[in-house]
Amino acid sequence: MRRLLLLAAALVAVPSWLVLAQPGGTTLEALTNPQEDPSILPAGHGQEEVFYACTACHSTAIIRRSHFSREQWDGLMDWMTDRHGMSPLEGDERKMIVDYLAQHFGPQQAPARGRNPFLN
Ligand code: HEC
């Protein structure tokens, strides 16, 4: 039992040690996504705002693989705030970000099922 506890403690300690050990105080985000910058997102009004508001906690990959309606993106903003501690997005900034997400990562961008991917 004692051995198990030690093992558990070591498992918890290792990730923070890995982050702290990086020269120059590199964050985990930078470690996992060293080359991401706003241009990884489609160009458009809100591109930079989305990049900087959304990559504090995760890379853009989780955004780029998503296809949601405007309502779903809007609801997701609240979920990210309530559940994950994102600073609340409000007013014009929220509108710009949700518009951008809905326009570039809307349901219509999802590959249609059954369509031959080589013919379009
Ligand atoms: C404060 C941290 C934080 C910020 C800032 C943040 N997110 Fe997240 N996000 C999370 C966490 C944590 C998860 C859950 C990851 C998981 O489940 O693996 C998540 C998950 C997601 C998902 C996946 C949801 C699903 O069910 O498939 C999407 C899409 C997403 N975030 C988009 C965004 C967008 C867009 C922004 C910027 C407006 C953003 N996030 C900003 C923490 C954050």
CSV table of N, CA and C and ligand atoms in Angstrom, one decimal, residues 53-54 57-58 62-63 66 68 73 76-77 79-80 84-86 89 101, ligand 1:
chain,number,residue,atom,x,y,z
A,53,ALA,N,-7.8,34.1,-27.6
A,53,ALA,CA,-8.7,33.8,-26.5
A,53,ALA,C,-8.8,32.2,-26.3
A,54,CYS,N,-8.4,31.5,-27.3
A,54,CYS,CA,-8.7,30.0,-27.1
A,54,CYS,C,-7.5,29.1,-26.9
A,57,CYS,N,-5.5,27.4,-23.1
A,57,CYS,CA,-5.6,26.1,-22.4
A,57,CYS,C,-5.4,24.9,-23.4
A,58,HIS,N,-5.7,25.0,-24.6
A,58,HIS,CA,-5.5,23.9,-25.5
A,58,HIS,C,-5.2,24.5,-26.9
A,62,ILE,N,-8.4,21.2,-31.4
A,62,ILE,CA,-9.7,20.8,-30.8
A,62,ILE,C,-10.8,21.7,-31.5
A,63,ILE,N,-10.4,22.9,-31.9
A,63,ILE,CA,-11.3,23.8,-32.5
A,63,ILE,C,-11.5,23.4,-34.0
A,66,SER,N,-13.7,20.6,-35.0
A,66,SER,CA,-15.1,20.8,-34.5
A,66,SER,C,-16.0,21.4,-35.6
A,68,PHE,N,-19.7,23.0,-35.4
A,68,PHE,CA,-20.9,23.3,-34.7
A,68,PHE,C,-21.7,24.5,-35.3
A,73,TRP,N,-21.8,26.9,-30.8
A,73,TRP,CA,-20.6,27.6,-30.4
A,73,TRP,C,-20.8,28.5,-29.3
A,76,LEU,N,-21.1,26.7,-26.2
A,76,LEU,CA,-19.8,26.2,-25.8
A,76,LEU,C,-18.9,27.3,-25.0
A,77,MET,N,-19.2,28.6,-25.4
A,77,MET,CA,-18.4,29.6,-24.7
A,77,MET,C,-18.8,29.7,-23.2
A,79,TRP,N,-20.0,27.1,-21.6
A,79,TRP,CA,-19.5,25.8,-21.0
A,79,TRP,C,-18.0,26.0,-20.6
A,80,MET,N,-17.2,26.6,-21.5
A,80,MET,CA,-15.8,26.8,-21.3
A,80,MET,C,-15.6,27.7,-20.1
A,84,HIS,N,-14.6,25.2,-17.3
A,84,HIS,CA,-13.1,25.2,-17.4
A,84,HIS,C,-12.4,26.5,-17.0
A,85,GLY,N,-13.2,27.5,-16.6
A,85,GLY,CA,-12.6,28.7,-16.0
A,85,GLY,C,-12.1,29.7,-17.1
A,86,MET,N,-12.6,29.6,-18.3
A,86,MET,CA,-12.2,30.6,-19.3
A,86,MET,C,-12.8,32.0,-18.8
A,89,LEU,N,-16.6,35.6,-22.1
A,89,LEU,CA,-16.6,36.4,-23.3
A,89,LEU,C,-17.9,37.1,-23.4
A,101,LEU,N,-16.2,31.5,-35.5
A,101,LEU,CA,-16.3,30.0,-35.3
A,101,LEU,C,-17.4,29.4,-36.2
B,1,HEC,C1,-9.6,28.2,-19.5
B,1,HEC,C2,-9.2,27.2,-20.4
B,1,HEC,C3,-9.9,27.2,-21.7
B,1,HEC,C4,-10.0,28.2,-22.6
B,1,HEC,C5,-9.5,29.6,-22.5
B,1,HEC,C6,-10.7,27.6,-23.8
B,1,HEC,N1,-11.0,26.3,-23.6
B,1,HEC,FE1,-11.9,25.0,-24.9
B,1,HEC,N2,-11.6,23.5,-23.6
B,1,HEC,C7,-11.0,23.6,-22.3
B,1,HEC,C8,-11.0,22.3,-21.7
B,1,HEC,C9,-10.4,22.0,-20.4
B,1,HEC,C10,-11.7,21.4,-22.6
B,1,HEC,C11,-11.9,20.0,-22.5
B,1,HEC,C12,-10.8,19.2,-23.1
B,1,HEC,C13,-11.1,17.8,-23.1
B,1,HEC,O1,-12.2,17.4,-22.8
B,1,HEC,O2,-10.1,17.1,-23.4
B,1,HEC,C14,-12.0,22.2,-23.8
B,1,HEC,C15,-12.7,21.7,-24.9
B,1,HEC,C16,-13.0,22.4,-26.0
B,1,HEC,C17,-13.7,21.9,-27.2
B,1,HEC,C18,-14.2,20.5,-27.4
B,1,HEC,C19,-15.6,20.4,-27.0
B,1,HEC,C20,-16.2,19.1,-27.4
B,1,HEC,O3,-17.1,18.7,-26.6
B,1,HEC,O4,-15.8,18.5,-28.4
B,1,HEC,C21,-13.8,22.9,-28.1
B,1,HEC,C22,-14.4,22.9,-29.4
B,1,HEC,C23,-13.2,24.1,-27.5
B,1,HEC,N3,-12.7,23.8,-26.2
B,1,HEC,C24,-13.2,25.3,-28.0
B,1,HEC,C25,-12.7,26.5,-27.4
B,1,HEC,C26,-12.7,27.8,-28.0
B,1,HEC,C27,-13.4,28.1,-29.4
B,1,HEC,C28,-12.2,28.6,-27.1
B,1,HEC,C29,-12.0,30.1,-27.3
B,1,HEC,C30,-13.2,30.9,-27.4
B,1,HEC,C31,-11.7,27.9,-26.0
B,1,HEC,N4,-12.1,26.5,-26.2
B,1,HEC,C32,-11.1,28.4,-24.9
B,1,HEC,C33,-10.5,24.7,-21.8
B,1,HEC,C34,-10.5,26.0,-22.3
